[in-house]
Tab-separated table of N, CA and C in Angstrom:
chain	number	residue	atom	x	y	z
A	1	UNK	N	-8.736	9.921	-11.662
A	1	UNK	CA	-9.381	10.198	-10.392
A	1	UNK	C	-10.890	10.326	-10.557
A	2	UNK	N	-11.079	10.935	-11.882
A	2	UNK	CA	-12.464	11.207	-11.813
A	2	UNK	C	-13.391	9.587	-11.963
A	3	UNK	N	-13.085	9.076	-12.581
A	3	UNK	CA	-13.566	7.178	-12.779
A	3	UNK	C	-13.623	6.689	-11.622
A	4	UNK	N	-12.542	7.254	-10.653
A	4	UNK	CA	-12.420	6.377	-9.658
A	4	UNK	C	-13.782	6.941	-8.558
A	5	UNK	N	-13.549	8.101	-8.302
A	5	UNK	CA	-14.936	8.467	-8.010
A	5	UNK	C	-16.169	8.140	-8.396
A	6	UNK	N	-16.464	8.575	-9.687
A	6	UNK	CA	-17.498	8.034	-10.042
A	6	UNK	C	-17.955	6.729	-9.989
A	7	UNK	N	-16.632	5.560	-9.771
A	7	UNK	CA	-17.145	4.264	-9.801
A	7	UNK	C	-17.665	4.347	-8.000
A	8	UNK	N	-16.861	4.671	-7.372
A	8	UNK	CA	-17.837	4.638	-6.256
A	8	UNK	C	-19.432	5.344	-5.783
A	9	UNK	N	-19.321	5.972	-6.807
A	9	UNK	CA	-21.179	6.639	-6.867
A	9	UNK	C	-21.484	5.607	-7.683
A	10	UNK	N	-21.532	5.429	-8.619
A	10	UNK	CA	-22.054	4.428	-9.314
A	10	UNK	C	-22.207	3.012	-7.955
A	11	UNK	N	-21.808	2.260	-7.496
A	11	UNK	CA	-21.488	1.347	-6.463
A	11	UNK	C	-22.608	2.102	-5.046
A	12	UNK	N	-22.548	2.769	-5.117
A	12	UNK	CA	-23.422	3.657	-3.785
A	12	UNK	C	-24.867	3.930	-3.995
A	13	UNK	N	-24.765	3.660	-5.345
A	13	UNK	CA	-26.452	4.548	-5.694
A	13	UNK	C	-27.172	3.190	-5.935
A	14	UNK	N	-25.945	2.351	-6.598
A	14	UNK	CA	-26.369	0.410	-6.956
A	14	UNK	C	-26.674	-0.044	-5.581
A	15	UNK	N	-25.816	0.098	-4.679
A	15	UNK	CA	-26.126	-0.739	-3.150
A	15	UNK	C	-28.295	0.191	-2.484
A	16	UNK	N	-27.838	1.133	-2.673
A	16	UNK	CA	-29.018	2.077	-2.333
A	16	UNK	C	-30.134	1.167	-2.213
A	17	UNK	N	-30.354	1.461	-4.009
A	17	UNK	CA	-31.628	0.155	-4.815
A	17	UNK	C	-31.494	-0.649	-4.762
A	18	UNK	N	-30.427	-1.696	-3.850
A	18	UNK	CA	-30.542	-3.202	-4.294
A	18	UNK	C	-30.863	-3.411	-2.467
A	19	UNK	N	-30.570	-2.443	-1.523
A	19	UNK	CA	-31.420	-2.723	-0.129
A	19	UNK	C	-32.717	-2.365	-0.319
A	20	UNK	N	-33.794	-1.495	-0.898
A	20	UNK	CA	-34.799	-1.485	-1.286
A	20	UNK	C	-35.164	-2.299	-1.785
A	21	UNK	N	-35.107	-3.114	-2.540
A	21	UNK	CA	-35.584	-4.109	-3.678
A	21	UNK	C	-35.165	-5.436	-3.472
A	22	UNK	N	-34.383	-6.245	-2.884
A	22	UNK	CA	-34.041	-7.327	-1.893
A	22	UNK	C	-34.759	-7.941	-0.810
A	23	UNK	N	-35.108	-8.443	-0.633
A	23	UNK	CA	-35.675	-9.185	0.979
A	23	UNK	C	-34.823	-9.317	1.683
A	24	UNK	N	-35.062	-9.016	3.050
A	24	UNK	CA	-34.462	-9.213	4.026
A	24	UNK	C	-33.592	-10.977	4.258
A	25	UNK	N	-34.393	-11.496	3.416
A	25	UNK	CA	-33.469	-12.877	3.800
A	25	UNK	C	-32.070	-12.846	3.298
A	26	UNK	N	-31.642	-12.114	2.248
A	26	UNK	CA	-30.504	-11.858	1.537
A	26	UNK	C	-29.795	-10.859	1.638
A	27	UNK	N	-30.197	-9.515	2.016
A	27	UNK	CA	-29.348	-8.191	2.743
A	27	UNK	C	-30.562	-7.987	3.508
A	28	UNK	N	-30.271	-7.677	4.772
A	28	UNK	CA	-30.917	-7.162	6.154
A	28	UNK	C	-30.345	-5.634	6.397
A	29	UNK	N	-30.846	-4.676	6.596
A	29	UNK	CA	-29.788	-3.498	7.211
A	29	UNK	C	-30.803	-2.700	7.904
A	30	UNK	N	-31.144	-2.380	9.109
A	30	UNK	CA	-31.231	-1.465	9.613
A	30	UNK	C	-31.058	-0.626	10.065
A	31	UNK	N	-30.638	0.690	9.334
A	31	UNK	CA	-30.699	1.833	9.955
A	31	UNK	C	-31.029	3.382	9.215
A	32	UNK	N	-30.793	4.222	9.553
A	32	UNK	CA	-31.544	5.320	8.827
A	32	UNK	C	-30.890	5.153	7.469
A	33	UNK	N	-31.065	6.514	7.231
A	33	UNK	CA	-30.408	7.160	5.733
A	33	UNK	C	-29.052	7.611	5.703
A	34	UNK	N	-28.408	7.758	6.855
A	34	UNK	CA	-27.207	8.169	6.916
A	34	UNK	C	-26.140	6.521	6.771
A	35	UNK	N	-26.427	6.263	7.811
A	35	UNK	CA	-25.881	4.653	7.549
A	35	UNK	C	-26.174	4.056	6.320
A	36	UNK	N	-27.205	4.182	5.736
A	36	UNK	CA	-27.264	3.331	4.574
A	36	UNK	C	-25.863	4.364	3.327
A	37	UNK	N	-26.147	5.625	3.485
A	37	UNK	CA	-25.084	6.027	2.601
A	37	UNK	C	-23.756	5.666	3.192
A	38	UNK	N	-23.743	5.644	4.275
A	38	UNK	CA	-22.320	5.455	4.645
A	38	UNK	C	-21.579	3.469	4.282
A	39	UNK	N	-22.970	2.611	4.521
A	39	UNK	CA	-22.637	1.378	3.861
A	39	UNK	C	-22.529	1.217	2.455
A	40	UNK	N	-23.110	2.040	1.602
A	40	UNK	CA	-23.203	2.103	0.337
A	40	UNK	C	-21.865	3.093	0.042
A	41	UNK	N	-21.118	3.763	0.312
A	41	UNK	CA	-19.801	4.558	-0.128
A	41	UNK	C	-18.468	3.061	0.657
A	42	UNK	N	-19.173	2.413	1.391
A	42	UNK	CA	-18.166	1.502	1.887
A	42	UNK	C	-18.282	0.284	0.937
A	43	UNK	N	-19.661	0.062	0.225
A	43	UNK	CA	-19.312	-0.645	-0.990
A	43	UNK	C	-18.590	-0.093	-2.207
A	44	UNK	N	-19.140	1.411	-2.213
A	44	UNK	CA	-18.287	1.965	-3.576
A	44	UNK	C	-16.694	1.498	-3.456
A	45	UNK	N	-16.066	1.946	-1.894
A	45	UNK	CA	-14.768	1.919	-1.832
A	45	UNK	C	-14.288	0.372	-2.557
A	46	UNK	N	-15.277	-0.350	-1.663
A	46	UNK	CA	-14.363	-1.884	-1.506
A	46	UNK	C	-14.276	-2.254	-3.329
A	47	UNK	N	-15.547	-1.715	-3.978
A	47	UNK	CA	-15.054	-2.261	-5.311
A	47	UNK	C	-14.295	-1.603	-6.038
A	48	UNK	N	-13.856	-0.178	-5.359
A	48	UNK	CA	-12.710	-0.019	-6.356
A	48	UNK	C	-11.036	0.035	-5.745
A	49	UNK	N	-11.125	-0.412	-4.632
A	49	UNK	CA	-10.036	-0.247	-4.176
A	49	UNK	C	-9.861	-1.655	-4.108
A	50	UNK	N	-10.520	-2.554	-3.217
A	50	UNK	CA	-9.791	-3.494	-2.778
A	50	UNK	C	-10.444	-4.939	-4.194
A	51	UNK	N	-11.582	-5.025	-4.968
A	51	UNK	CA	-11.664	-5.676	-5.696
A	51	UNK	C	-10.831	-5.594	-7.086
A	52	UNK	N	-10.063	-4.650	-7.661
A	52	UNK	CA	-9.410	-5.059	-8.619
A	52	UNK	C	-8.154	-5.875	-8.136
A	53	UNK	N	-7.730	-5.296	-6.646
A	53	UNK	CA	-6.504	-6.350	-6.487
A	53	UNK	C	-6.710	-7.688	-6.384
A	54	UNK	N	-8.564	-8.115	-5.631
A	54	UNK	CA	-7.981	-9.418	-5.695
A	54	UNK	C	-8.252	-10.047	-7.154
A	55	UNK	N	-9.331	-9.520	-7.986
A	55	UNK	CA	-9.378	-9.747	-9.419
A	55	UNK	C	-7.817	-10.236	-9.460
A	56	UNK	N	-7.109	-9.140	-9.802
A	56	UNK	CA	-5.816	-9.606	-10.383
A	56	UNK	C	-5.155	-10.802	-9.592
A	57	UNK	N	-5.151	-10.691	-8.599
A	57	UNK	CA	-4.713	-12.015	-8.009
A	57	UNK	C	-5.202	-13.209	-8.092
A	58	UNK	N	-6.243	-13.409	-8.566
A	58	UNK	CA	-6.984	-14.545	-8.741
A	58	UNK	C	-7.245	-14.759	-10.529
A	59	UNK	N	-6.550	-13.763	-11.346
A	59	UNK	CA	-7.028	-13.668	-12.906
A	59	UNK	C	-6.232	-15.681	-13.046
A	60	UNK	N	-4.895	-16.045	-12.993
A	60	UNK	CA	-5.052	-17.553	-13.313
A	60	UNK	C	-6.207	-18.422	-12.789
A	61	UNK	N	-6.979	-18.672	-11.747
A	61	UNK	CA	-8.073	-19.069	-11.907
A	61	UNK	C	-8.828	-18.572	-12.571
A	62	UNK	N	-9.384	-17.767	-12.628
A	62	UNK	CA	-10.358	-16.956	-13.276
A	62	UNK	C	-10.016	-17.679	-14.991
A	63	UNK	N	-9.041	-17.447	-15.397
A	63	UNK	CA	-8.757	-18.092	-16.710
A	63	UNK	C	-9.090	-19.470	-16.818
A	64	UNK	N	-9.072	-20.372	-15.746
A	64	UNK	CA	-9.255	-21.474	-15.703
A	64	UNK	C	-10.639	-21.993	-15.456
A	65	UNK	N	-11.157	-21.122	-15.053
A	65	UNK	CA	-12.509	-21.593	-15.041
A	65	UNK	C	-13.954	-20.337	-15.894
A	66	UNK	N	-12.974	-20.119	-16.956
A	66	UNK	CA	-13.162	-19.602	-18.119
A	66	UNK	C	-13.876	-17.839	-17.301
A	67	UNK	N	-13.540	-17.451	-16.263
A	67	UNK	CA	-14.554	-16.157	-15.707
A	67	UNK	C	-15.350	-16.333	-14.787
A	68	UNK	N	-15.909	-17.568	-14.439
A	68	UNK	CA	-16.705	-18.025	-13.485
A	68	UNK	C	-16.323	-17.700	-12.528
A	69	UNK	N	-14.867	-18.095	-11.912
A	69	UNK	CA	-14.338	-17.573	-10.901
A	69	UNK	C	-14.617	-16.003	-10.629
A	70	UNK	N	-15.233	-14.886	-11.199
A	70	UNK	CA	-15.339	-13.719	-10.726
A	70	UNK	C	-16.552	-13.340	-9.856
A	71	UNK	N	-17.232	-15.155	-10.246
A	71	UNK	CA	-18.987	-14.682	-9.112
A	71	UNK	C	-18.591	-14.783	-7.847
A	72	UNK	N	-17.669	-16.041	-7.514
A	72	UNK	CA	-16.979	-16.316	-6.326
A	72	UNK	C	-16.517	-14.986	-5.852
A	73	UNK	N	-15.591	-14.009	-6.340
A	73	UNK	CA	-14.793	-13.079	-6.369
A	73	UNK	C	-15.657	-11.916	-6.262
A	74	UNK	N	-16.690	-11.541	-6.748
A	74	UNK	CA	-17.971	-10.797	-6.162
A	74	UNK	C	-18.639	-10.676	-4.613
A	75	UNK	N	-18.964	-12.130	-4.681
A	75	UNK	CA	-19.361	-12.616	-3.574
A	75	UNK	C	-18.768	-12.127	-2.616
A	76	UNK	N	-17.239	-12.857	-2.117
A	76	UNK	CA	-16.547	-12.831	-1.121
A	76	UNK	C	-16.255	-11.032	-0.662
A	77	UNK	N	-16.820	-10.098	-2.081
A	77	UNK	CA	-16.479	-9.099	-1.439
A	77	UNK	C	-17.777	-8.541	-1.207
A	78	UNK	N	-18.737	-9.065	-0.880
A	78	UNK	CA	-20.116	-8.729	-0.366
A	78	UNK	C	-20.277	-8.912	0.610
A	79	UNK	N	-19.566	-10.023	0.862
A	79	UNK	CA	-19.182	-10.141	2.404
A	79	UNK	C	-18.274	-9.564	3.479
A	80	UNK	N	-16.792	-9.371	2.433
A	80	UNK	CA	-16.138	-8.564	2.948
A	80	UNK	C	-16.676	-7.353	3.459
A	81	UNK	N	-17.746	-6.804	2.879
A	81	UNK	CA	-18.407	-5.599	2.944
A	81	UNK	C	-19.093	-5.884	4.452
A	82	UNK	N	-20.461	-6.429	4.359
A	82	UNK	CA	-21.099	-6.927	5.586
A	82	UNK	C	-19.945	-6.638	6.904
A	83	UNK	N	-19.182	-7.670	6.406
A	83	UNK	CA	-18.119	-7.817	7.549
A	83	UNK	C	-17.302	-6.405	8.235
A	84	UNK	N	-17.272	-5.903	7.486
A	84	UNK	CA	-16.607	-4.552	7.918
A	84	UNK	C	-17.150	-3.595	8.350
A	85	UNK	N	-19.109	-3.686	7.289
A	85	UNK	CA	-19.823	-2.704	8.067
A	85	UNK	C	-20.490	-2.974	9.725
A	86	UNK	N	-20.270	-4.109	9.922
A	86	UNK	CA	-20.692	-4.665	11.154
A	86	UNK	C	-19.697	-4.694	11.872
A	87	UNK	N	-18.524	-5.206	11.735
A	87	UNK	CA	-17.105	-5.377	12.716
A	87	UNK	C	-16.691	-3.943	13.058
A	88	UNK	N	-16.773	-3.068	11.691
A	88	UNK	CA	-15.879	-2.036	12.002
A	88	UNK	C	-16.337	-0.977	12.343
A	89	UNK	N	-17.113	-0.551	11.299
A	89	UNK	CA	-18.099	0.848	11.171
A	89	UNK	C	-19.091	0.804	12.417
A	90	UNK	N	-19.383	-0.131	12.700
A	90	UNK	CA	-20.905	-0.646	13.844
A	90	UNK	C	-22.091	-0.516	12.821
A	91	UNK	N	-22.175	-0.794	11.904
A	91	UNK	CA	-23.444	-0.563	11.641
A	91	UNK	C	-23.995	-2.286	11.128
A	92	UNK	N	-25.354	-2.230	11.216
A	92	UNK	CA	-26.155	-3.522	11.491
A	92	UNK	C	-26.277	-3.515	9.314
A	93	UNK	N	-25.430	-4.636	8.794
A	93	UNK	CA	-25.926	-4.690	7.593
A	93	UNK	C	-25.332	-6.343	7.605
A	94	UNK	N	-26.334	-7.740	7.067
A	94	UNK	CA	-25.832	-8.598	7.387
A	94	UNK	C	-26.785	-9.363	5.937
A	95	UNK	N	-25.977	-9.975	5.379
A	95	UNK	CA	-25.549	-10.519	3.995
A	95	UNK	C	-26.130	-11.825	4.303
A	96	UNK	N	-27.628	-12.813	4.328
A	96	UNK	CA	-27.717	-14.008	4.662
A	96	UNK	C	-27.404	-14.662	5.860
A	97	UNK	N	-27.751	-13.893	6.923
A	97	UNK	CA	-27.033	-13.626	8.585
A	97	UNK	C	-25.804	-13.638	8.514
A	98	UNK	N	-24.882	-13.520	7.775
A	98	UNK	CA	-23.490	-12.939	7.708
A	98	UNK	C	-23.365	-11.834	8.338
A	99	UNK	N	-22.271	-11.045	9.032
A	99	UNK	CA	-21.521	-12.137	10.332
A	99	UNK	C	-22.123	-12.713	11.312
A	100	UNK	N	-23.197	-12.313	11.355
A	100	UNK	CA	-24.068	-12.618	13.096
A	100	UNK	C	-24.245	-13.822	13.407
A	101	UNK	N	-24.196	-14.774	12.291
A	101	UNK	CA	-24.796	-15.983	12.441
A	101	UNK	C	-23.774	-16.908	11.800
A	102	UNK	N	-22.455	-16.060	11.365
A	102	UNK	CA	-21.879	-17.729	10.905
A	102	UNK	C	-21.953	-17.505	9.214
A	103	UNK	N	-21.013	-18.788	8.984
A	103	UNK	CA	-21.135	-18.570	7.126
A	103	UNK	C	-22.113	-20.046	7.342
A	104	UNK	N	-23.122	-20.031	6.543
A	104	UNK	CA	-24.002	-21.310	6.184
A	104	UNK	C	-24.172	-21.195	4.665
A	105	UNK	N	-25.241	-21.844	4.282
A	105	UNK	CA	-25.338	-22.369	3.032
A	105	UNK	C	-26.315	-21.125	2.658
A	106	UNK	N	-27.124	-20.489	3.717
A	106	UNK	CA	-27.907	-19.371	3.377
A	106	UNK	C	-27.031	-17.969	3.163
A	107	UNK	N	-25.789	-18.148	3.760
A	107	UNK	CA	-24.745	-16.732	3.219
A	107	UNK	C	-24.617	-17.020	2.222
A	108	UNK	N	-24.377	-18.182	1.353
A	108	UNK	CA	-23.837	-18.215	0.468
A	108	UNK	C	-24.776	-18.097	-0.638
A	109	UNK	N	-25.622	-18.370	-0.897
A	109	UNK	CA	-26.905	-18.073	-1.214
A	109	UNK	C	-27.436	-16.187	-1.612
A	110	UNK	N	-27.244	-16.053	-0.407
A	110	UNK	CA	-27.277	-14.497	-0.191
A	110	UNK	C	-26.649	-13.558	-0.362
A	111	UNK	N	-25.096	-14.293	-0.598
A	111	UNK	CA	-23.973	-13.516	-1.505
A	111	UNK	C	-24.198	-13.342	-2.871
A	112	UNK	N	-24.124	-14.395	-3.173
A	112	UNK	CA	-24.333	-14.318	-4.764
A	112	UNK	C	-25.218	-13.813	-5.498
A	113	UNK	N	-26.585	-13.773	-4.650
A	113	UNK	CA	-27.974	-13.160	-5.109
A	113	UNK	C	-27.319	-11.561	-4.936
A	114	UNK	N	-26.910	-11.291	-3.893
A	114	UNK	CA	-26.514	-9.842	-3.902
A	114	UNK	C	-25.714	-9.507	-4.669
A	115	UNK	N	-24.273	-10.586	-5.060
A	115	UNK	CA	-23.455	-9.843	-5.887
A	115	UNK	C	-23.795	-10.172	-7.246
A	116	UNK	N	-24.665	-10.466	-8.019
A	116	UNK	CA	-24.857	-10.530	-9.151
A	116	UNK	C	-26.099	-9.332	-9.238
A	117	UNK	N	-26.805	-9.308	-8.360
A	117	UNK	CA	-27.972	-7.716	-8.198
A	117	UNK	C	-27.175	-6.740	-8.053
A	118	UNK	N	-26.039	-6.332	-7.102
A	118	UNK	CA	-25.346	-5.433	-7.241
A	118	UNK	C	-24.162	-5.125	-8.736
A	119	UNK	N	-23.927	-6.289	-9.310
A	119	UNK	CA	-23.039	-5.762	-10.737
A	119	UNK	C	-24.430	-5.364	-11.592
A	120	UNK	N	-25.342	-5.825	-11.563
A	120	UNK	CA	-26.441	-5.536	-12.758
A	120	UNK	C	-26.785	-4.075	-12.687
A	121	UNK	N	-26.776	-3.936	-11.742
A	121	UNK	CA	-27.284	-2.477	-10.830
A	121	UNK	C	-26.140	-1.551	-11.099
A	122	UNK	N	-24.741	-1.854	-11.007
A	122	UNK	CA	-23.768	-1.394	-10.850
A	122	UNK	C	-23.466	-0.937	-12.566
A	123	UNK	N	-24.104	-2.149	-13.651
A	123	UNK	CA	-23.633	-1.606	-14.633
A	123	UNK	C	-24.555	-0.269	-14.856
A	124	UNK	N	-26.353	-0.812	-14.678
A	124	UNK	CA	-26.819	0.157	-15.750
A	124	UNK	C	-26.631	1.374	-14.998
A	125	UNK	N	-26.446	1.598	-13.269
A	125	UNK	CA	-26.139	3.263	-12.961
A	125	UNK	C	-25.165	3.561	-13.697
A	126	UNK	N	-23.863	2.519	-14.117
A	126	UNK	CA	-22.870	3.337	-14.886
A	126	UNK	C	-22.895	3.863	-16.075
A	127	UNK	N	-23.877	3.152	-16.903
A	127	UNK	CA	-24.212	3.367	-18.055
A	127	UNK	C	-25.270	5.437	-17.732
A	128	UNK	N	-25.756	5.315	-17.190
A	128	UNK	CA	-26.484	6.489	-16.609
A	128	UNK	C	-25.194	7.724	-16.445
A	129	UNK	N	-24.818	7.492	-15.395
A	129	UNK	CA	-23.337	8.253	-14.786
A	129	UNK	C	-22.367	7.641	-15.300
A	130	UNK	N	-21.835	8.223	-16.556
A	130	UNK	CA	-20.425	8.222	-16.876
A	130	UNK	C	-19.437	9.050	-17.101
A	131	UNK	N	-18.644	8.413	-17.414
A	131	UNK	CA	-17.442	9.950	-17.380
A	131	UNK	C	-17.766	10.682	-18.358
């Protein structure tokens, strides 16, 4: 329990610094400090709850395309994220105009820049905060 927590601080404190330090062309979010923690504990969740399942569901690709398959698998949950903090929560956080605008070649773009800034981010807070 305690990992599992902590991976979502770790994931919350990573999303924090990577909306500071990003351009708006690639994560957009406006709103105070409360929303931003509340989008950033909704990233902690999604990577520890809902990204190891699809990891595992996708590990035969992933084998097949030697790991590569996990940027894809990053991605899609950066979006998943966006998507939920905008659909569900109401709050304005949009991933390469993801959802507002559609998936284009600039979401996709804007995923990947985010989800490879958010694991980098994600490792060294963990390395910082560990169990």
């Amino acid at each position: 329990m305690k990992g599992f927590v902590l991976s979502i601080v770790a994931s919350a404190i990573a999303f924090v610094i990577l909306v500071k330090i990003l351009p708006a062309s690639f994560v957009d979010f406006s709103g105070g400090t409360v929303e931003l923690i509340l989008v950033a504990l909704l990233v902690g969740l999604v990577n520890a709850v809902i990204k190891p399942i699809v990891k595992a569901l996708s590990f035969p690709i992933s084998m097949l395309t030697l790991g590569l398959f996990g940027f894809v698998v990053n991605a899609a949950m950066v979006l998943l994220v966006a998507f939920i903090a905008q659909n569900v929560a109401g709050l304005d956080l949009t991933i390469g105009g993801w959802p507002t605008h559609g998936l284009s070649s600039d979401t996709i773009v804007g995923a990947f820049v985010v989800s490879i800034a958010l694991s980098i981010l994600t490792s060294i807070v963990g390395l910082v905060v560990h169990d």
